[in-house]
PDB file of C-alpha atoms in Angstrom:
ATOM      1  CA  UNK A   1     -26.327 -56.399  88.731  1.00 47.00           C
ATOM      2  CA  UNK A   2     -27.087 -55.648  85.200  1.00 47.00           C
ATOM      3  CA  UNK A   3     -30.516 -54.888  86.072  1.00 46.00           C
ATOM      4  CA  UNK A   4     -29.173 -52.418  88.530  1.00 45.00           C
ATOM      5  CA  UNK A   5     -27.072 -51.161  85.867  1.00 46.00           C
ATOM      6  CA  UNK A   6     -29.905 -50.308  83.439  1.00 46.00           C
ATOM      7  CA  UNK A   7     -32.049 -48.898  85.893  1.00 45.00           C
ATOM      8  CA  UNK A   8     -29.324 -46.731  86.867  1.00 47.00           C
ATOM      9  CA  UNK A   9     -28.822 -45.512  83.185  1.00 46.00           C
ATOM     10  CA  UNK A  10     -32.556 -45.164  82.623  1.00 45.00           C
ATOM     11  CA  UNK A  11     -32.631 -43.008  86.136  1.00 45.00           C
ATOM     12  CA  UNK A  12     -29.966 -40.708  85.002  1.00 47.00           C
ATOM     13  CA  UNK A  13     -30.957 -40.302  81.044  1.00 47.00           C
ATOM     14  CA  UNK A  14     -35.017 -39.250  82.652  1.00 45.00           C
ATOM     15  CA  UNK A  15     -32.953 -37.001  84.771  1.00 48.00           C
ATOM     16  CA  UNK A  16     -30.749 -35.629  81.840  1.00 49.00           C
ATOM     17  CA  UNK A  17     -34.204 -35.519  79.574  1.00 45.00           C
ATOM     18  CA  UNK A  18     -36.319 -33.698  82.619  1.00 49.00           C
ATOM     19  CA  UNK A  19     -33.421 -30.859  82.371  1.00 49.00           C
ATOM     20  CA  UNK A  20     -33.451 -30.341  78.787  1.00 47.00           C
ATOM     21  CA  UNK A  21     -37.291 -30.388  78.470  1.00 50.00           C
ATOM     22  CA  UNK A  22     -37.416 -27.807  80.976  1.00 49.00           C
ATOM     23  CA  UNK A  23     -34.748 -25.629  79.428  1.00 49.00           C
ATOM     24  CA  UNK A  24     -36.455 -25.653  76.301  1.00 47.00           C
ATOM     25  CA  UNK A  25     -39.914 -24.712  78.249  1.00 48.00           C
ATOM     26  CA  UNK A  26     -38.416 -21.454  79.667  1.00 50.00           C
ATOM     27  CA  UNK A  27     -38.906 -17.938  78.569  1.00 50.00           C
ATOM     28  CA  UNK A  28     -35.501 -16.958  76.758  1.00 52.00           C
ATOM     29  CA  UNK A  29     -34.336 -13.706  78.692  1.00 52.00           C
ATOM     30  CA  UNK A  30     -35.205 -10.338  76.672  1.00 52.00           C
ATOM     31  CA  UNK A  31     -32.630  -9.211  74.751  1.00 54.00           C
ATOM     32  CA  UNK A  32     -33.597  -5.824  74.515  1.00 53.00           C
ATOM     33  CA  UNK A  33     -36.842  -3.625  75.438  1.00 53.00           C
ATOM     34  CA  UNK A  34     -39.651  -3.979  73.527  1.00 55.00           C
ATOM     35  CA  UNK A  35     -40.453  -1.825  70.805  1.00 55.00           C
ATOM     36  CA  UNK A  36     -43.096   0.728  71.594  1.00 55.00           C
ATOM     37  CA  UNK A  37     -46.770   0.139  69.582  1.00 54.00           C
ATOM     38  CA  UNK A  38     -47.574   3.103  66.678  1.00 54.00           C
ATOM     39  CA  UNK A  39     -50.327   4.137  68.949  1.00 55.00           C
ATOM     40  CA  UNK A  40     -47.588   5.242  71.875  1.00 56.00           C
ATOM     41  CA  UNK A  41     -44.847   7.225  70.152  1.00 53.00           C
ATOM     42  CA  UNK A  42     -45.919  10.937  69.270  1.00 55.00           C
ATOM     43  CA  UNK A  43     -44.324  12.202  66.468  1.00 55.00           C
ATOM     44  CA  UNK A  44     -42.155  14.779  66.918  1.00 58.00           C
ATOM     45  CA  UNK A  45     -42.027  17.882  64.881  1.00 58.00           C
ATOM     46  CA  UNK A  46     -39.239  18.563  62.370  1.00 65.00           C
ATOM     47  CA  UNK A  47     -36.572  21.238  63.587  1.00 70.00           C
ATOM     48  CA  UNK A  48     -36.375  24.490  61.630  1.00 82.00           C
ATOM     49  CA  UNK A  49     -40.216  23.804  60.797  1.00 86.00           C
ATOM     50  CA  UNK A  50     -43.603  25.803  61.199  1.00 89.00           C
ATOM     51  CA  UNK A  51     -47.133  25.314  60.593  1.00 90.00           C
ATOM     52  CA  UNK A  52     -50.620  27.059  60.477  1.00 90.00           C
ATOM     53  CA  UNK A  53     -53.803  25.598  62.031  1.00 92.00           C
ATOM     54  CA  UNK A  54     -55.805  27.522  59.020  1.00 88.00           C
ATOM     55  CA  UNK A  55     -54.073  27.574  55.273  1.00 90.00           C
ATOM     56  CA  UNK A  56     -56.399  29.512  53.535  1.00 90.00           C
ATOM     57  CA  UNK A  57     -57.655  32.606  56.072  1.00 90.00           C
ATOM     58  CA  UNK A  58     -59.681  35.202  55.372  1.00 90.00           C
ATOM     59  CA  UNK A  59     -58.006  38.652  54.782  1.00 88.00           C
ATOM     60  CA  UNK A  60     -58.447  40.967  58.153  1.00 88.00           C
ATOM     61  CA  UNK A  61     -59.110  37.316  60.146  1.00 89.00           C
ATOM     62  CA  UNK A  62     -56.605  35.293  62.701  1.00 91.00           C
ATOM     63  CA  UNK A  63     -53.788  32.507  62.014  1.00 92.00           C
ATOM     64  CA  UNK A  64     -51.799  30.574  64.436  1.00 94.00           C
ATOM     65  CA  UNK A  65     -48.581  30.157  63.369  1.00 93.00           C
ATOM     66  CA  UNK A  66     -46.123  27.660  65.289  1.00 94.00           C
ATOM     67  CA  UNK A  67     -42.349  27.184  64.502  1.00 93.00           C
ATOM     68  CA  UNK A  68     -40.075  24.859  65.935  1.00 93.00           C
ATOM     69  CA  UNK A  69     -36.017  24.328  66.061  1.00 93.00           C
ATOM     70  CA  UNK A  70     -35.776  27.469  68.203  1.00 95.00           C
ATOM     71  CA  UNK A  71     -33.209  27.893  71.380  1.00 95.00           C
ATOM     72  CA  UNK A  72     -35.314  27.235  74.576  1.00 95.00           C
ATOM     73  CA  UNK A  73     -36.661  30.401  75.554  1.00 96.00           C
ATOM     74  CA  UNK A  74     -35.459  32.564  73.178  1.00 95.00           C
ATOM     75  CA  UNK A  75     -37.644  35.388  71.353  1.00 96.00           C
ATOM     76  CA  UNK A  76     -39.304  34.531  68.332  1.00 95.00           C
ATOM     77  CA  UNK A  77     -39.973  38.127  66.087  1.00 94.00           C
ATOM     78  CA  UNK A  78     -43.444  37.225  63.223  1.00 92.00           C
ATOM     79  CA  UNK A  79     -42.600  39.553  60.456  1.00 90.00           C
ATOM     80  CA  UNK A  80     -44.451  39.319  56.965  1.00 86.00           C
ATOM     81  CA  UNK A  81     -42.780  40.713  53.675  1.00 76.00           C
ATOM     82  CA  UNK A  82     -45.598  42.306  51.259  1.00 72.00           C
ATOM     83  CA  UNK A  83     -44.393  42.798  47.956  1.00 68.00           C
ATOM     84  CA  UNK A  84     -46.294  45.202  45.639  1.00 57.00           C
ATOM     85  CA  UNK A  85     -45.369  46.499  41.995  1.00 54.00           C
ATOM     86  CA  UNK A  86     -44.142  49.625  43.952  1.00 60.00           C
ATOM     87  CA  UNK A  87     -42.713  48.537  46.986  1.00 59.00           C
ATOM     88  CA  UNK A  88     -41.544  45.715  49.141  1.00 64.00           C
ATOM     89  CA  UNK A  89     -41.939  46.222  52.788  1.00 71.00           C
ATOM     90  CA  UNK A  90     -41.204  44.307  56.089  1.00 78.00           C
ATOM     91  CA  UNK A  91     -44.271  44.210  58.065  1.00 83.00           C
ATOM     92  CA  UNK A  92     -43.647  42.940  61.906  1.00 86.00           C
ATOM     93  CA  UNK A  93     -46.662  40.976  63.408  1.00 87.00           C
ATOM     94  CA  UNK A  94     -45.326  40.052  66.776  1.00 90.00           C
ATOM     95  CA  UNK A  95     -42.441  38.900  68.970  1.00 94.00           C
ATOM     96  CA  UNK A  96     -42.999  35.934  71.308  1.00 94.00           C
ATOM     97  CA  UNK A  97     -40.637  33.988  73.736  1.00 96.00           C
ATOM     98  CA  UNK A  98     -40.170  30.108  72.233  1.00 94.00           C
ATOM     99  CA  UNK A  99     -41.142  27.564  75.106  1.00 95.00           C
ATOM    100  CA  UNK A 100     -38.537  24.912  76.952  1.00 94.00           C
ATOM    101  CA  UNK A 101     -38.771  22.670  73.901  1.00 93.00           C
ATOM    102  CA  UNK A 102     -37.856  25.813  71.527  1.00 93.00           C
ATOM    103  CA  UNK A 103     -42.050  25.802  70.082  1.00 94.00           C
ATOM    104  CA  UNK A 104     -42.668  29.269  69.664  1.00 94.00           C
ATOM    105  CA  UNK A 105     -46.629  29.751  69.158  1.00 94.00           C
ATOM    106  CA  UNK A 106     -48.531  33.055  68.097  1.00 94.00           C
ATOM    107  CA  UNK A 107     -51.887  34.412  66.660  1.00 93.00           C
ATOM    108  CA  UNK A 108     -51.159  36.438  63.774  1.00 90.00           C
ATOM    109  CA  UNK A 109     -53.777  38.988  62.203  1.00 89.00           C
ATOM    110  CA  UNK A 110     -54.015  39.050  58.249  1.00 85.00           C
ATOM    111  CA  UNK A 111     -53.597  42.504  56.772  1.00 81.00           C
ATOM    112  CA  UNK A 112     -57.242  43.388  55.940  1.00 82.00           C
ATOM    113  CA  UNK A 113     -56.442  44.534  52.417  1.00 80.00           C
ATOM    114  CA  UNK A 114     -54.077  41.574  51.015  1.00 82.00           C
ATOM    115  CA  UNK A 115     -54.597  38.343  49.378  1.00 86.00           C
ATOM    116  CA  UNK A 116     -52.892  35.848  48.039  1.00 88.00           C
ATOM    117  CA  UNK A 117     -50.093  34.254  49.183  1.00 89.00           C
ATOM    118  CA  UNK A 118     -48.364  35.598  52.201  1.00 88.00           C
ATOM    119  CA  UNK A 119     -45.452  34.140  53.670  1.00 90.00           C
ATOM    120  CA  UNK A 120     -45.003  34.781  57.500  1.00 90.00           C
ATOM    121  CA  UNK A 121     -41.179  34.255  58.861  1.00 92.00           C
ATOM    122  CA  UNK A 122     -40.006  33.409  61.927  1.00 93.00           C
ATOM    123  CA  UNK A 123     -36.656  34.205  63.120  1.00 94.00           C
ATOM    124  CA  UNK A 124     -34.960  33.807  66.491  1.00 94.00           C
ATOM    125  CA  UNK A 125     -33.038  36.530  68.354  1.00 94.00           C
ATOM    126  CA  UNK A 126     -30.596  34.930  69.956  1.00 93.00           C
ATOM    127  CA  UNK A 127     -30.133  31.756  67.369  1.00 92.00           C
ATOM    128  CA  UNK A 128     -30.743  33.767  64.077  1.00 92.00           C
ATOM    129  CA  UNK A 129     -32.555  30.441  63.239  1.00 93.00           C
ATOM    130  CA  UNK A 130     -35.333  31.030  60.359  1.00 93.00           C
ATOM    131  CA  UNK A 131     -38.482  29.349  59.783  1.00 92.00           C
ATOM    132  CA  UNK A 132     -40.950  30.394  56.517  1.00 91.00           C
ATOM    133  CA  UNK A 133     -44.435  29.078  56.631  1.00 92.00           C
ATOM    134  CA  UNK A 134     -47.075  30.787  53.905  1.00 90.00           C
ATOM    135  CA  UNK A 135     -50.722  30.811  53.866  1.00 91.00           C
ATOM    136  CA  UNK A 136     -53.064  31.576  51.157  1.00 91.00           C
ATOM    137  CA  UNK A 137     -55.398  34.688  52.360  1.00 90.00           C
ATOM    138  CA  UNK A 138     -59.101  34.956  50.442  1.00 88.00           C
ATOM    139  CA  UNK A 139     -60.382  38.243  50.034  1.00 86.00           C
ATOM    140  CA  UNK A 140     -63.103  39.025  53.174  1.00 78.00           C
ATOM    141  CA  UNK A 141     -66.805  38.660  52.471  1.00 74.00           C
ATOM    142  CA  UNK A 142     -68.337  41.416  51.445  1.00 71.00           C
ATOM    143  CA  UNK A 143     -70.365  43.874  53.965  1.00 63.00           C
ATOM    144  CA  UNK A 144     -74.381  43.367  53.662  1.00 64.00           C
ATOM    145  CA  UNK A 145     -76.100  46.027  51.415  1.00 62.00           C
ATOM    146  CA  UNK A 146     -79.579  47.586  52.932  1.00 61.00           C
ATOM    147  CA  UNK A 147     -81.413  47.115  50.432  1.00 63.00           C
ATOM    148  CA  UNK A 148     -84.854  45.841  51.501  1.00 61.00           C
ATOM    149  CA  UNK A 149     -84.209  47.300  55.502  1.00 62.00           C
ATOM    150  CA  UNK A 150     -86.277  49.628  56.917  1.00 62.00           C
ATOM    151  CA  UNK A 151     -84.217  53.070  57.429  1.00 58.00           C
ATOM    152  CA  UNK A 152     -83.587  53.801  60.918  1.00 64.00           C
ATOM    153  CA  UNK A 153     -81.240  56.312  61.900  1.00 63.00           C
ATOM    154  CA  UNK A 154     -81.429  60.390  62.106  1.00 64.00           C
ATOM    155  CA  UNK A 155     -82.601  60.668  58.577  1.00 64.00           C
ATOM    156  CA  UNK A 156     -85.930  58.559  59.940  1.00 63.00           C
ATOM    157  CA  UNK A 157     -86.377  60.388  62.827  1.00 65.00           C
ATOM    158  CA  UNK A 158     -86.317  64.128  60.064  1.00 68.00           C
ATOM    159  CA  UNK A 159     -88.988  62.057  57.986  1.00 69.00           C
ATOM    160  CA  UNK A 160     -91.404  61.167  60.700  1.00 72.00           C
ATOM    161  CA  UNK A 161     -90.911  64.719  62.028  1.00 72.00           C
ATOM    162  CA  UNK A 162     -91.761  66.044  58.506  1.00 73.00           C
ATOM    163  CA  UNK A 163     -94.504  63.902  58.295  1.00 75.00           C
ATOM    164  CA  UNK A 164     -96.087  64.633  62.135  1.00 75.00           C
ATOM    165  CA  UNK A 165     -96.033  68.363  60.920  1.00 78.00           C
ATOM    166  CA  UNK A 166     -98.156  67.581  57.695  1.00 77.00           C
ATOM    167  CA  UNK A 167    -100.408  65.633  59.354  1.00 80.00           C
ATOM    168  CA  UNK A 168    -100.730  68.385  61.935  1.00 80.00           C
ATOM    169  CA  UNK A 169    -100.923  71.538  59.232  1.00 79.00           C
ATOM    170  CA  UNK A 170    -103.757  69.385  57.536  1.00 81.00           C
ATOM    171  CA  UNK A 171    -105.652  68.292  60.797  1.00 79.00           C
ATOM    172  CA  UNK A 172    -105.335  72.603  61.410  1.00 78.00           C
ATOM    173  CA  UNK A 173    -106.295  73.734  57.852  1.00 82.00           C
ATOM    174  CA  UNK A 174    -109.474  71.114  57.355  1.00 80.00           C
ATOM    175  CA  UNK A 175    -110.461  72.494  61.529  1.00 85.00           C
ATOM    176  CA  UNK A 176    -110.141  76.577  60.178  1.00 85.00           C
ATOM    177  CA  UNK A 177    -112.042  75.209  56.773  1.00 79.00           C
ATOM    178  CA  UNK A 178    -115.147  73.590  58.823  1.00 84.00           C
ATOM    179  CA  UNK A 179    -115.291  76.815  61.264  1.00 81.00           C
ATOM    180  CA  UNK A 180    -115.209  79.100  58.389  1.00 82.00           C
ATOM    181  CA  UNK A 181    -118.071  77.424  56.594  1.00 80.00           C
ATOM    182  CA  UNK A 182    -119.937  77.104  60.217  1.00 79.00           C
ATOM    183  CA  UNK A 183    -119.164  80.947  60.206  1.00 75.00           C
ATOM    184  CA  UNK A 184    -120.729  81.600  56.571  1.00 72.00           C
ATOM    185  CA  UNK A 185    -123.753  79.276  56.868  1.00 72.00           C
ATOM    186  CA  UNK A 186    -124.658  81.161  60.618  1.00 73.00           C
ATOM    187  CA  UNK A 187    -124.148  84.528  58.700  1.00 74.00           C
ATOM    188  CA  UNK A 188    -126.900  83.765  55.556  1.00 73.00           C
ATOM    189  CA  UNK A 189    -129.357  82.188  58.242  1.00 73.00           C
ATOM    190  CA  UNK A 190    -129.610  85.104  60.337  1.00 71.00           C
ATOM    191  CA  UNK A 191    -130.120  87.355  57.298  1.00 63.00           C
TER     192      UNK A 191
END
């Protein structure tokens, strides 16, 4: 009976071991959702922000200015404020309606006689919200000279005329010249 006994015991604790063994093989249960790699979040732009995809344009060139924190859908007015030693003066680029996330995008065109540093703000209509994003505009190349072209234009075509006639008056006066001398040299032979 004592063997039974033991074998009995032995049974159960393999049983009771088998359990725990298991237990300790299985996945725990998440506690929460796993975090999301760098690679998959997008980062989201601040509110009240703007940006430029060029810093440093060219005066007379393009800029696209973007500014965020906006109320979805609301119009966005682009003004510029030019400050002179004389003056100060609002100058208004453009007015566009902010998208469903409250992104309002536009291309703005440089004044073609400023540089320097020109701040462009934003402001919604409807939220008075205000966004200020500056760029630094370099002075445009300047135009090509002609020196070394060929001139082309009206005052080429007055030249070549010019020049047609002379040949002309000079192909006429050495013609008159040779008939003249023809005319002399007939009048002593038949003397």
């Amino acid at each position: 009976m004592r063997c039974l006994t033991m074998a009995g015991t032995t049974l159960a604790g393999l049983t009771i071991a088998t359990a725990l063994g298991s237990a300790a093989l299985a996945e725990p249960a998440p506690t929460s959702s796993p975090s999301p790699s760098p690679t998959q979040v997008e980062p989201q732009p601040m509110p009240n922000s703007g940006e430029v995809d060029n810093q440093n344009p060219v005066a007379g060139g393009t800029v696209v200015v973007t500014g965020h924190g906006f109320q979805p859908f609301e119009m966005v007015s682009f003004d510029v404020n030019i400050e002179s030693a004389r003056t100060e003066a609002v100058t208004h680029l453009a007015t566009v309606q902010a998208n469903g996330a409250g992104d309002a995008t536009a291309t703005i065109q440089i004044p073609a006689g400023f540089t320097g540093q020109l701040p462009i703000k934003l402001t919604g209509q409807t939220s008075g919200v205000s966004v200020t994003v500056a760029v630094t505009v370099a002075p445009a190349a300047p135009a090509p000279t002609m020196s070394g072209l060929p001139v082309t234009g009206p005052g080429a075509l007055a030249f070549t005329a010019a020049g047609l006639a002379f040949v002309v008056g000079g192909a006429a006066l050495v013609t008159i010249a040779r008939l003249r001398r023809t005319a002399h040299v007939a009048a002593h032979a038949t003397r």
